[in-house]
């Protein structure tokens, strides 16, 4: 993954502050974004399903 020098410095500083390797820190950060996206998608899908079920009930 390409980073600018400034971004890489910030990444190194943050990882060091947590006592972790850059690789472990970056991996966990990426996975947090992936998991949050999945959670938001699931939440939106549940909302649409509930709204659709309510609408179907009103139309029946």
The first five atom37 places (N, CA, C, CB, O) and aatype in JSON, in Angstrom:
{
  "aatype": [20, 20, 20, 20, 20, 20, 20, 20, 20, 20, 20, 20, 20, 20, 20, 20, 20, 20, 20, 20, 20, 20, 20, 20, 20, 20, 20, 20, 20, 20, 20, 20, 20, 20, 20, 20, 20, 20, 20, 20, 20, 20, 20, 20, 20, 20, 20, 20, 20, 20, 20, 20, 20, 20, 20, 20, 20, 20, 20, 20],
  "atom_mask": [
    [1, 1, 1, 1, 1],
    [1, 1, 1, 1, 1],
    [1, 1, 1, 1, 1],
    [1, 1, 1, 1, 1],
    [1, 1, 1, 1, 1],
    [1, 1, 1, 1, 1],
    [1, 1, 1, 1, 1],
    [1, 1, 1, 1, 1],
    [1, 1, 1, 1, 1],
    [1, 1, 1, 1, 1],
    [1, 1, 1, 1, 1],
    [1, 1, 1, 1, 1],
    [1, 1, 1, 1, 1],
    [1, 1, 1, 1, 1],
    [1, 1, 1, 1, 1],
    [1, 1, 1, 1, 1],
    [1, 1, 1, 1, 1],
    [1, 1, 1, 1, 1],
    [1, 1, 1, 1, 1],
    [1, 1, 1, 1, 1],
    [1, 1, 1, 1, 1],
    [1, 1, 1, 1, 1],
    [1, 1, 1, 1, 1],
    [1, 1, 1, 1, 1],
    [1, 1, 1, 1, 1],
    [1, 1, 1, 1, 1],
    [1, 1, 1, 1, 1],
    [1, 1, 1, 1, 1],
    [1, 1, 1, 1, 1],
    [1, 1, 1, 1, 1],
    [1, 1, 1, 1, 1],
    [1, 1, 1, 1, 1],
    [1, 1, 1, 1, 1],
    [1, 1, 1, 1, 1],
    [1, 1, 1, 1, 1],
    [1, 1, 1, 1, 1],
    [1, 1, 1, 1, 1],
    [1, 1, 1, 1, 1],
    [1, 1, 1, 1, 1],
    [1, 1, 1, 1, 1],
    [1, 1, 1, 1, 1],
    [1, 1, 1, 1, 1],
    [1, 1, 1, 1, 1],
    [1, 1, 1, 1, 1],
    [1, 1, 1, 1, 1],
    [1, 1, 1, 1, 1],
    [1, 1, 1, 1, 1],
    [1, 1, 1, 1, 1],
    [1, 1, 1, 1, 1],
    [1, 1, 1, 1, 1],
    [1, 1, 1, 1, 1],
    [1, 1, 1, 1, 1],
    [1, 1, 1, 1, 1],
    [1, 1, 1, 1, 1],
    [1, 1, 1, 1, 1],
    [1, 1, 1, 1, 1],
    [1, 1, 1, 1, 1],
    [1, 1, 1, 1, 1],
    [1, 1, 1, 1, 1],
    [1, 1, 1, 1, 1]
  ],
  "atom_positions": [
    [[0.84, -1.15, 0.0], [0.0, 0.0, 0.0], [0.91, 1.24, 0.0], [-0.97, -0.01, 1.22], [1.72, 1.4, 0.91]],
    [[0.77, 2.08, -0.98], [1.64, 3.27, -1.02], [1.17, 4.36, -0.05], [1.7, 3.83, -2.44], [-0.02, 4.64, 0.05]],
    [[2.13, 4.96, 0.64], [1.87, 6.08, 1.54], [2.85, 7.18, 1.21], [1.99, 5.65, 3.03], [3.96, 6.92, 0.74]],
    [[2.44, 8.43, 1.45], [3.4, 9.52, 1.34], [4.34, 9.4, 2.54], [2.68, 10.92, 1.31], [4.06, 8.67, 3.49]],
    [[5.44, 10.11, 2.48], [6.37, 10.09, 3.6], [5.72, 10.56, 4.88], [7.58, 10.95, 3.3], [5.96, 10.0, 5.95]],
    [[4.91, 11.59, 4.78], [4.22, 12.14, 5.95], [3.21, 11.12, 6.51], [3.49, 13.45, 5.58], [3.11, 10.96, 7.73]],
    [[2.48, 10.46, 5.63], [1.52, 9.44, 6.08], [2.23, 8.27, 6.75], [0.69, 8.94, 4.9], [1.77, 7.76, 7.77]],
    [[3.34, 7.86, 6.17], [4.09, 6.74, 6.74], [4.67, 7.1, 8.1], [5.21, 6.31, 5.78], [4.67, 6.27, 9.02]],
    [[5.15, 8.32, 8.23], [5.66, 8.77, 9.53], [4.55, 8.74, 10.58], [6.24, 10.2, 9.43], [4.76, 8.28, 11.7]],
    [[3.36, 9.23, 10.21], [2.23, 9.24, 11.14], [1.83, 7.82, 11.51], [1.03, 10.0, 10.53], [1.51, 7.54, 12.67]],
    [[1.85, 6.93, 10.54], [1.51, 5.53, 10.79], [2.51, 4.88, 11.73], [1.46, 4.74, 9.47], [2.14, 4.17, 12.66]],
    [[3.78, 5.14, 11.5], [4.82, 4.59, 12.37], [4.69, 5.12, 13.8], [6.21, 4.93, 11.82], [4.82, 4.37, 14.76]],
    [[4.44, 6.43, 13.91], [4.3, 7.03, 15.24], [3.12, 6.43, 15.99], [4.13, 8.55, 15.12], [3.23, 6.11, 17.18]],
    [[2.01, 6.29, 15.31], [0.8, 5.76, 15.96], [1.0, 4.31, 16.37], [-0.4, 5.87, 15.02], [0.62, 3.92, 17.48]],
    [[1.59, 3.51, 15.49], [1.85, 2.1, 15.81], [2.8, 1.99, 16.99], [2.42, 1.35, 14.58], [2.59, 1.19, 17.9]],
    [[3.84, 2.81, 16.98], [4.82, 2.78, 18.07], [4.18, 3.19, 19.39], [6.01, 3.71, 17.75], [4.48, 2.62, 20.44]],
    [[3.29, 4.18, 19.34], [2.62, 4.64, 20.55], [1.77, 3.52, 21.18], [1.74, 5.85, 20.24], [1.56, 3.5, 22.39]],
    [[1.31, 2.61, 20.34], [0.51, 1.49, 20.83], [1.35, 0.24, 21.05], [-0.62, 1.18, 19.86], [0.84, -0.81, 21.44]],
    [[2.66, 0.37, 20.8], [3.56, -0.77, 21.0], [3.32, -1.9, 20.02], [3.42, -1.28, 22.39], [3.47, -3.07, 20.35]],
    [[2.93, -1.54, 18.8], [2.6, -2.54, 17.79], [3.41, -2.31, 16.53], [1.1, -2.52, 17.47], [3.95, -1.23, 16.32]],
    [[3.5, -3.33, 15.71], [4.18, -3.17, 14.43], [3.29, -2.36, 13.49], [4.53, -4.56, 13.8], [2.07, -2.32, 13.66]],
    [[3.91, -1.73, 12.51], [3.16, -0.98, 11.5], [2.19, -1.92, 10.78], [4.12, -0.3, 10.49], [1.04, -1.57, 10.53]],
    [[2.66, -3.12, 10.47], [1.83, -4.09, 9.74], [0.6, -4.47, 10.55], [2.65, -5.33, 9.4], [-0.51, -4.49, 10.01]],
    [[0.78, -4.78, 11.83], [-0.36, -5.16, 12.67], [-1.33, -4.0, 12.84], [0.13, -5.65, 14.05], [-2.54, -4.18, 12.79]],
    [[-0.78, -2.81, 13.03], [-1.62, -1.63, 13.2], [-2.43, -1.37, 11.94], [-0.77, -0.41, 13.56], [-3.64, -1.13, 12.01]],
    [[-1.77, -1.4, 10.76], [-2.45, -1.15, 9.49], [-3.5, -2.23, 9.22], [-1.43, -1.1, 8.33], [-4.61, -1.93, 8.78]],
    [[-3.16, -3.49, 9.49], [-4.11, -4.59, 9.29], [-5.37, -4.37, 10.11], [-3.46, -5.93, 9.66], [-6.48, -4.47, 9.59]],
    [[-5.2, -4.07, 11.38], [-6.36, -3.88, 12.25], [-7.19, -2.66, 11.84], [-5.91, -3.73, 13.7], [-8.41, -2.68, 11.95]],
    [[-6.52, -1.61, 11.38], [-7.25, -0.42, 10.93], [-8.09, -0.73, 9.69], [-6.26, 0.73, 10.63], [-9.24, -0.3, 9.6]],
    [[-7.52, -1.46, 8.76], [-8.27, -1.83, 7.55], [-9.45, -2.73, 7.91], [-7.34, -2.55, 6.54], [-10.55, -2.52, 7.42]],
    [[-9.22, -3.7, 8.77], [-10.3, -4.62, 9.15], [-11.41, -3.89, 9.92], [-9.74, -5.76, 10.0], [-12.58, -4.26, 9.8]],
    [[-11.05, -2.88, 10.69], [-12.07, -2.1, 11.4], [-12.97, -1.38, 10.4], [-11.4, -1.07, 12.35], [-14.19, -1.32, 10.6]],
    [[-12.39, -0.85, 9.34], [-13.19, -0.18, 8.3], [-14.08, -1.19, 7.59], [-12.26, 0.54, 7.29], [-15.26, -0.91, 7.35]],
    [[-13.52, -2.34, 7.24], [-14.3, -3.39, 6.57], [-15.48, -3.82, 7.45], [-13.41, -4.61, 6.23], [-16.61, -3.91, 6.97]],
    [[-15.21, -4.07, 8.71], [-16.27, -4.52, 9.62], [-17.32, -3.44, 9.84], [-15.66, -4.94, 10.94], [-18.51, -3.76, 9.94]],
    [[-16.91, -2.19, 9.93], [-17.87, -1.1, 10.11], [-18.74, -0.97, 8.87], [-17.14, 0.23, 10.4], [-19.95, -0.75, 8.99]],
    [[-18.15, -1.1, 7.69], [-18.93, -1.04, 6.45], [-19.96, -2.16, 6.43], [-18.01, -1.13, 5.21], [-21.13, -1.94, 6.09]],
    [[-19.54, -3.35, 6.79], [-20.45, -4.5, 6.83], [-21.58, -4.25, 7.83], [-19.68, -5.79, 7.2], [-22.74, -4.55, 7.55]],
    [[-21.25, -3.7, 9.0], [-22.27, -3.43, 10.01], [-23.28, -2.41, 9.49], [-21.62, -2.92, 11.31], [-24.49, -2.58, 9.67]],
    [[-22.79, -1.34, 8.87], [-23.69, -0.32, 8.34], [-24.57, -0.87, 7.22], [-22.89, 0.87, 7.82], [-25.76, -0.54, 7.14]],
    [[-24.0, -1.72, 6.37], [-24.78, -2.33, 5.29], [-25.87, -3.21, 5.88], [-23.86, -3.16, 4.36], [-27.03, -3.13, 5.46]],
    [[-25.52, -4.05, 6.85], [-26.5, -4.93, 7.49], [-27.61, -4.13, 8.17], [-25.81, -5.85, 8.51], [-28.78, -4.51, 8.11]],
    [[-27.23, -3.04, 8.81], [-28.21, -2.18, 9.47], [-29.17, -1.58, 8.45], [-27.5, -1.06, 10.26], [-30.38, -1.54, 8.68]],
    [[-28.64, -1.11, 7.33], [-29.49, -0.54, 6.28], [-30.39, -1.6, 5.67], [-28.62, 0.1, 5.18], [-31.57, -1.34, 5.42]],
    [[-29.87, -2.79, 5.44], [-30.68, -3.88, 4.88], [-31.81, -4.25, 5.83], [-29.8, -5.1, 4.59], [-32.93, -4.48, 5.39]],
    [[-31.54, -4.31, 7.13], [-32.58, -4.6, 8.11], [-33.67, -3.53, 8.09], [-31.98, -4.7, 9.53], [-34.86, -3.84, 8.16]],
    [[-33.26, -2.28, 7.98], [-34.21, -1.17, 7.94], [-35.11, -1.3, 6.71], [-33.48, 0.18, 7.93], [-36.33, -1.14, 6.81]],
    [[-34.53, -1.57, 5.56], [-35.3, -1.7, 4.32], [-36.26, -2.89, 4.42], [-34.36, -1.87, 3.1], [-37.41, -2.79, 4.0]],
    [[-35.79, -3.99, 4.96], [-36.64, -5.18, 5.11], [-37.83, -4.89, 6.02], [-35.82, -6.35, 5.67], [-38.96, -5.28, 5.71]],
    [[-37.6, -4.21, 7.13], [-38.7, -3.87, 8.04], [-39.69, -2.92, 7.38], [-38.15, -3.24, 9.34], [-40.91, -3.1, 7.51]],
    [[-39.18, -1.92, 6.68], [-40.06, -0.96, 6.0], [-40.87, -1.67, 4.92], [-39.24, 0.19, 5.39], [-42.05, -1.38, 4.75]],
    [[-40.25, -2.57, 4.2], [-40.94, -3.32, 3.15], [-42.02, -4.21, 3.74], [-39.95, -4.16, 2.35], [-43.12, -4.31, 3.19]],
    [[-41.72, -4.85, 4.85], [-42.69, -5.72, 5.52], [-43.89, -4.9, 6.0], [-42.04, -6.46, 6.71], [-45.03, -5.33, 5.85]],
    [[-43.63, -3.73, 6.57], [-44.71, -2.86, 7.02], [-45.57, -2.41, 5.85], [-44.15, -1.64, 7.77], [-46.8, -2.4, 5.95]],
    [[-44.94, -2.03, 4.75], [-45.67, -1.59, 3.57], [-46.5, -2.73, 3.0], [-44.7, -1.05, 2.51], [-47.66, -2.53, 2.62]],
    [[-45.93, -3.92, 2.93], [-46.67, -5.08, 2.43], [-47.91, -5.33, 3.3], [-45.77, -6.34, 2.42], [-48.98, -5.66, 2.78]],
    [[-47.76, -5.16, 4.61], [-48.89, -5.35, 5.52], [-49.99, -4.33, 5.28], [-48.43, -5.27, 6.95], [-51.17, -4.67, 5.36]],
    [[-49.62, -3.1, 4.99], [-50.61, -2.06, 4.73], [-51.32, -2.27, 3.4], [-49.96, -0.69, 4.75], [-52.5, -1.94, 3.26]],
    [[-50.61, -2.82, 2.43], [-51.18, -3.02, 1.1], [-52.04, -4.28, 1.01], [-50.08, -3.08, 0.07], [-52.82, -4.44, 0.08]],
    [[-51.89, -5.17, 1.98], [-52.63, -6.44, 1.92], [-54.07, -6.28, 2.31], [-51.98, -7.48, 2.82], [-54.83, -7.25, 2.31]]
  ]
}
